[in-house]
């Protein structure tokens, strides 16, 4: 798995070699970072126009379910914290929700089920070229955000995960507040009428049905509301984004 990730990183870097060389010079100038930050903000505003918050991903029927729902990325986190939770069937699992919120809280899976239970059948599209249709069971992320109260200066919801892509590099992802509040954005604990399999992200994963698979954070440990990505890892809003992927991955 590490070899595949290294290859992807090298491919990204190789295909953008000329751009990167230019960007290095730009980033070292006084004006460059300001221009690049403004361009990134403009890019996100254009994406918001192309995918308004009211747009819905297609939903399917049970007759459309894929016979096998593949796993991608980590299939079994090896971190000590995750292995301890796995050893007792996730009975001690608590989702921590904090950051720019009025009431930091923690939730067990049973707590989340008391808020609301919903199901949706949507397609998962992987950046590697495959897709699968699954029935997801969970709670709307918007309802969890309502429980904690989102401060007015919060702009993004960041998902910190138990799996490490490389030693010391935990997976993380993010969406903006409108995407987080979209009715199809779920925290999922089940797949196809069964508890979520470990390979697919147990005990809890994100489902953002309007975006590509790398946005669907698995093995969620905690959620953080922030106004900026600057203090998180590489500062681009996600593990793969730190290696050159687009932050908004709409489909």
GROMACS .gro file of C-alpha atoms in nm:
model
  251
    1UNK     CA    1   0.000   0.000   0.000
    2UNK     CA    2   0.284   0.238   0.085
    3UNK     CA    3   0.442   0.168  -0.256
    4UNK     CA    4   0.115   0.257  -0.432
    5UNK     CA    5   0.082   0.580  -0.236
    6UNK     CA    6   0.443   0.670  -0.315
    7UNK     CA    7   0.380   0.606  -0.685
    8UNK     CA    8   0.072   0.830  -0.683
    9UNK     CA    9   0.263   1.106  -0.509
   10UNK     CA   10   0.546   1.079  -0.761
   11UNK     CA   11   0.299   1.084  -1.050
   12UNK     CA   12   0.134   1.397  -0.917
   13UNK     CA   13   0.471   1.562  -0.870
   14UNK     CA   14   0.601   1.445  -1.208
   15UNK     CA   15   0.309   1.563  -1.418
   16UNK     CA   16   0.322   1.901  -1.250
   17UNK     CA   17   0.698   1.942  -1.249
   18UNK     CA   18   0.711   2.263  -1.450
   19UNK     CA   19   0.428   2.414  -1.249
   20UNK     CA   20   0.591   2.315  -0.921
   21UNK     CA   21   0.921   2.473  -1.025
   22UNK     CA   22   0.740   2.795  -1.103
   23UNK     CA   23   0.535   2.777  -0.785
   24UNK     CA   24   0.850   2.737  -0.576
   25UNK     CA   25   0.976   3.069  -0.705
   26UNK     CA   26   0.634   3.229  -0.664
   27UNK     CA   27   0.591   3.098  -0.309
   28UNK     CA   28   0.926   3.244  -0.208
   29UNK     CA   29   0.826   3.591  -0.324
   30UNK     CA   30   0.647   3.850  -0.112
   31UNK     CA   31   0.340   3.861  -0.335
   32UNK     CA   32   0.314   3.497  -0.444
   33UNK     CA   33   0.142   3.339  -0.141
   34UNK     CA   34  -0.122   3.615  -0.138
   35UNK     CA   35  -0.203   3.557  -0.507
   36UNK     CA   36  -0.216   3.178  -0.466
   37UNK     CA   37  -0.443   3.204  -0.163
   38UNK     CA   38  -0.679   3.434  -0.352
   39UNK     CA   39  -0.683   3.194  -0.648
   40UNK     CA   40  -0.768   2.904  -0.420
   41UNK     CA   41  -1.054   3.104  -0.268
   42UNK     CA   42  -1.184   3.191  -0.616
   43UNK     CA   43  -1.163   2.826  -0.717
   44UNK     CA   44  -1.378   2.724  -0.421
   45UNK     CA   45  -1.635   2.993  -0.499
   46UNK     CA   46  -1.660   2.871  -0.860
   47UNK     CA   47  -1.704   2.516  -0.735
   48UNK     CA   48  -1.982   2.632  -0.506
   49UNK     CA   49  -2.162   2.780  -0.806
   50UNK     CA   50  -2.121   2.457  -1.003
   51UNK     CA   51  -2.241   2.242  -0.711
   52UNK     CA   52  -2.496   2.446  -0.513
   53UNK     CA   53  -2.589   2.326  -0.168
   54UNK     CA   54  -2.932   2.221  -0.296
   55UNK     CA   55  -2.795   1.980  -0.558
   56UNK     CA   56  -2.852   1.613  -0.473
   57UNK     CA   57  -2.653   1.302  -0.560
   58UNK     CA   58  -2.854   1.033  -0.735
   59UNK     CA   59  -3.008   0.777  -0.503
   60UNK     CA   60  -3.069   0.417  -0.609
   61UNK     CA   61  -3.283   0.118  -0.509
   62UNK     CA   62  -3.182  -0.202  -0.334
   63UNK     CA   63  -3.196  -0.377  -0.672
   64UNK     CA   64  -2.897  -0.162  -0.773
   65UNK     CA   65  -2.671  -0.261  -0.482
   66UNK     CA   66  -2.326  -0.383  -0.584
   67UNK     CA   67  -2.266  -0.751  -0.494
   68UNK     CA   68  -1.936  -0.651  -0.332
   69UNK     CA   69  -1.850  -0.312  -0.188
   70UNK     CA   70  -1.475  -0.274  -0.229
   71UNK     CA   71  -1.239  -0.129   0.026
   72UNK     CA   72  -0.978   0.129  -0.063
   73UNK     CA   73  -0.693   0.279   0.135
   74UNK     CA   74  -0.651   0.139   0.484
   75UNK     CA   75  -0.835  -0.189   0.549
   76UNK     CA   76  -0.718  -0.235   0.910
   77UNK     CA   77  -0.573   0.050   1.115
   78UNK     CA   78  -0.273  -0.060   1.316
   79UNK     CA   79  -0.261   0.229   1.562
   80UNK     CA   80  -0.266   0.134   1.929
   81UNK     CA   81  -0.577   0.345   1.995
   82UNK     CA   82  -0.777   0.176   1.721
   83UNK     CA   83  -0.665  -0.174   1.812
   84UNK     CA   84  -0.773  -0.114   2.173
   85UNK     CA   85  -1.121  -0.012   2.057
   86UNK     CA   86  -1.143  -0.308   1.823
   87UNK     CA   87  -1.047  -0.549   2.101
   88UNK     CA   88  -1.371  -0.481   2.290
   89UNK     CA   89  -1.598  -0.444   1.991
   90UNK     CA   90  -1.588  -0.061   1.995
   91UNK     CA   91  -1.785  -0.047   2.319
   92UNK     CA   92  -1.552   0.230   2.442
   93UNK     CA   93  -1.570   0.430   2.120
   94UNK     CA   94  -1.660   0.795   2.158
   95UNK     CA   95  -1.673   1.048   1.876
   96UNK     CA   96  -1.523   1.372   2.003
   97UNK     CA   97  -1.667   1.690   1.850
   98UNK     CA   98  -1.497   2.018   1.936
   99UNK     CA   99  -1.319   2.324   1.805
  100UNK     CA  100  -1.535   2.623   1.719
  101UNK     CA  101  -1.851   2.492   1.885
  102UNK     CA  102  -2.065   2.609   2.176
  103UNK     CA  103  -2.081   2.271   2.351
  104UNK     CA  104  -1.796   2.025   2.291
  105UNK     CA  105  -1.945   1.677   2.322
  106UNK     CA  106  -1.862   1.311   2.275
  107UNK     CA  107  -2.094   1.049   2.130
  108UNK     CA  108  -2.106   0.672   2.136
  109UNK     CA  109  -2.260   0.497   1.836
  110UNK     CA  110  -2.574   0.442   2.045
  111UNK     CA  111  -2.582   0.815   2.125
  112UNK     CA  112  -2.570   0.895   1.753
  113UNK     CA  113  -2.851   0.650   1.685
  114UNK     CA  114  -3.066   0.831   1.942
  115UNK     CA  115  -3.031   1.156   1.746
  116UNK     CA  116  -3.163   1.011   1.422
  117UNK     CA  117  -3.125   0.709   1.198
  118UNK     CA  118  -3.138   0.746   0.823
  119UNK     CA  119  -3.049   0.528   0.525
  120UNK     CA  120  -2.948   0.621   0.173
  121UNK     CA  121  -2.842   0.421  -0.131
  122UNK     CA  122  -2.577   0.610  -0.323
  123UNK     CA  123  -2.280   0.542  -0.548
  124UNK     CA  124  -1.921   0.560  -0.429
  125UNK     CA  125  -1.682   0.683  -0.700
  126UNK     CA  126  -1.312   0.623  -0.644
  127UNK     CA  127  -1.047   0.845  -0.798
  128UNK     CA  128  -0.879   0.522  -0.917
  129UNK     CA  129  -1.166   0.459  -1.158
  130UNK     CA  130  -1.405   0.212  -0.990
  131UNK     CA  131  -1.746   0.265  -0.836
  132UNK     CA  132  -1.990   0.074  -0.615
  133UNK     CA  133  -2.343   0.130  -0.490
  134UNK     CA  134  -2.413   0.076  -0.122
  135UNK     CA  135  -2.686   0.132   0.133
  136UNK     CA  136  -2.551   0.351   0.412
  137UNK     CA  137  -2.699   0.376   0.761
  138UNK     CA  138  -2.615   0.669   0.984
  139UNK     CA  139  -2.700   1.013   1.112
  140UNK     CA  140  -2.701   1.336   0.918
  141UNK     CA  141  -2.391   1.535   1.008
  142UNK     CA  142  -2.606   1.846   1.026
  143UNK     CA  143  -2.795   1.701   1.322
  144UNK     CA  144  -2.471   1.634   1.510
  145UNK     CA  145  -2.360   1.991   1.441
  146UNK     CA  146  -2.690   2.114   1.581
  147UNK     CA  147  -2.619   1.922   1.901
  148UNK     CA  148  -2.287   2.098   1.960
  149UNK     CA  149  -2.375   2.441   1.819
  150UNK     CA  150  -2.151   2.579   1.546
  151UNK     CA  151  -1.986   2.916   1.614
  152UNK     CA  152  -2.037   3.187   1.354
  153UNK     CA  153  -1.668   3.198   1.258
  154UNK     CA  154  -1.643   2.825   1.179
  155UNK     CA  155  -1.591   2.760   0.807
  156UNK     CA  156  -1.486   2.396   0.786
  157UNK     CA  157  -1.550   2.059   0.947
  158UNK     CA  158  -1.232   1.850   0.981
  159UNK     CA  159  -1.237   1.473   1.035
  160UNK     CA  160  -0.937   1.328   1.218
  161UNK     CA  161  -0.900   0.952   1.176
  162UNK     CA  162  -0.746   0.657   1.357
  163UNK     CA  163  -0.562   0.520   1.053
  164UNK     CA  164  -0.213   0.633   0.963
  165UNK     CA  165  -0.126   0.637   0.594
  166UNK     CA  166   0.241   0.640   0.684
  167UNK     CA  167   0.392   0.631   1.034
  168UNK     CA  168   0.300   0.952   1.212
  169UNK     CA  169   0.070   1.072   0.933
  170UNK     CA  170  -0.293   1.019   1.037
  171UNK     CA  171  -0.555   1.043   0.765
  172UNK     CA  172  -0.774   1.351   0.778
  173UNK     CA  173  -1.030   1.518   0.556
  174UNK     CA  174  -1.260   1.818   0.558
  175UNK     CA  175  -1.569   1.974   0.406
  176UNK     CA  176  -1.708   2.323   0.433
  177UNK     CA  177  -2.013   2.406   0.643
  178UNK     CA  178  -2.263   2.401   0.350
  179UNK     CA  179  -2.144   2.052   0.247
  180UNK     CA  180  -2.153   1.937   0.609
  181UNK     CA  181  -2.514   2.050   0.636
  182UNK     CA  182  -2.620   1.890   0.309
  183UNK     CA  183  -2.897   1.632   0.377
  184UNK     CA  184  -2.697   1.352   0.209
  185UNK     CA  185  -2.383   1.408   0.418
  186UNK     CA  186  -2.383   1.131   0.678
  187UNK     CA  187  -2.180   0.987   0.961
  188UNK     CA  188  -2.232   0.621   0.874
  189UNK     CA  189  -2.216   0.325   1.110
  190UNK     CA  190  -2.374   0.067   0.879
  191UNK     CA  191  -2.349  -0.067   0.526
  192UNK     CA  192  -2.610  -0.282   0.351
  193UNK     CA  193  -2.816  -0.347   0.665
  194UNK     CA  194  -2.511  -0.466   0.861
  195UNK     CA  195  -2.267  -0.296   1.099
  196UNK     CA  196  -1.998  -0.116   0.903
  197UNK     CA  197  -1.718  -0.364   0.815
  198UNK     CA  198  -1.372  -0.280   0.941
  199UNK     CA  199  -1.234  -0.255   0.587
  200UNK     CA  200  -1.501   0.005   0.508
  201UNK     CA  201  -1.431   0.226   0.809
  202UNK     CA  202  -1.583   0.083   1.131
  203UNK     CA  203  -1.702   0.204   1.366
  204UNK     CA  204  -1.783   0.536   1.193
  205UNK     CA  205  -1.707   0.695   0.860
  206UNK     CA  206  -1.805   0.997   0.657
  207UNK     CA  207  -2.030   0.977   0.353
  208UNK     CA  208  -2.025   1.282   0.126
  209UNK     CA  209  -2.222   1.144  -0.165
  210UNK     CA  210  -2.152   1.438  -0.397
  211UNK     CA  211  -1.774   1.396  -0.385
  212UNK     CA  212  -1.508   1.139  -0.473
  213UNK     CA  213  -1.401   0.856  -0.248
  214UNK     CA  214  -1.091   1.013  -0.095
  215UNK     CA  215  -1.318   1.266   0.077
  216UNK     CA  216  -1.501   0.982   0.258
  217UNK     CA  217  -1.292   0.967   0.576
  218UNK     CA  218  -1.295   0.628   0.749
  219UNK     CA  219  -1.226   0.535   1.114
  220UNK     CA  220  -1.323   0.879   1.242
  221UNK     CA  221  -1.174   0.958   1.584
  222UNK     CA  222  -1.281   1.319   1.626
  223UNK     CA  223  -1.438   1.612   1.446
  224UNK     CA  224  -1.299   1.963   1.470
  225UNK     CA  225  -1.472   2.283   1.358
  226UNK     CA  226  -1.218   2.538   1.233
  227UNK     CA  227  -1.193   2.870   1.051
  228UNK     CA  228  -0.873   2.774   0.867
  229UNK     CA  229  -0.660   2.470   0.777
  230UNK     CA  230  -0.335   2.652   0.851
  231UNK     CA  231  -0.264   2.467   1.178
  232UNK     CA  232  -0.355   2.119   1.050
  233UNK     CA  233  -0.093   1.895   0.887
  234UNK     CA  234   0.005   2.041   0.548
  235UNK     CA  235  -0.262   2.309   0.562
  236UNK     CA  236  -0.465   2.200   0.259
  237UNK     CA  237  -0.764   2.041   0.425
  238UNK     CA  238  -0.688   1.673   0.370
  239UNK     CA  239  -0.420   1.405   0.359
  240UNK     CA  240  -0.428   1.364  -0.019
  241UNK     CA  241  -0.480   1.736  -0.071
  242UNK     CA  242  -0.146   1.788   0.101
  243UNK     CA  243   0.001   1.582  -0.187
  244UNK     CA  244  -0.170   1.775  -0.466
  245UNK     CA  245  -0.528   1.647  -0.490
  246UNK     CA  246  -0.812   1.897  -0.529
  247UNK     CA  247  -0.981   1.995  -0.202
  248UNK     CA  248  -1.324   1.996  -0.366
  249UNK     CA  249  -1.377   1.662  -0.541
  250UNK     CA  250  -1.727   1.697  -0.682
  251UNK     CA  251  -1.878   1.431  -0.908
   0.00000   0.00000   0.00000
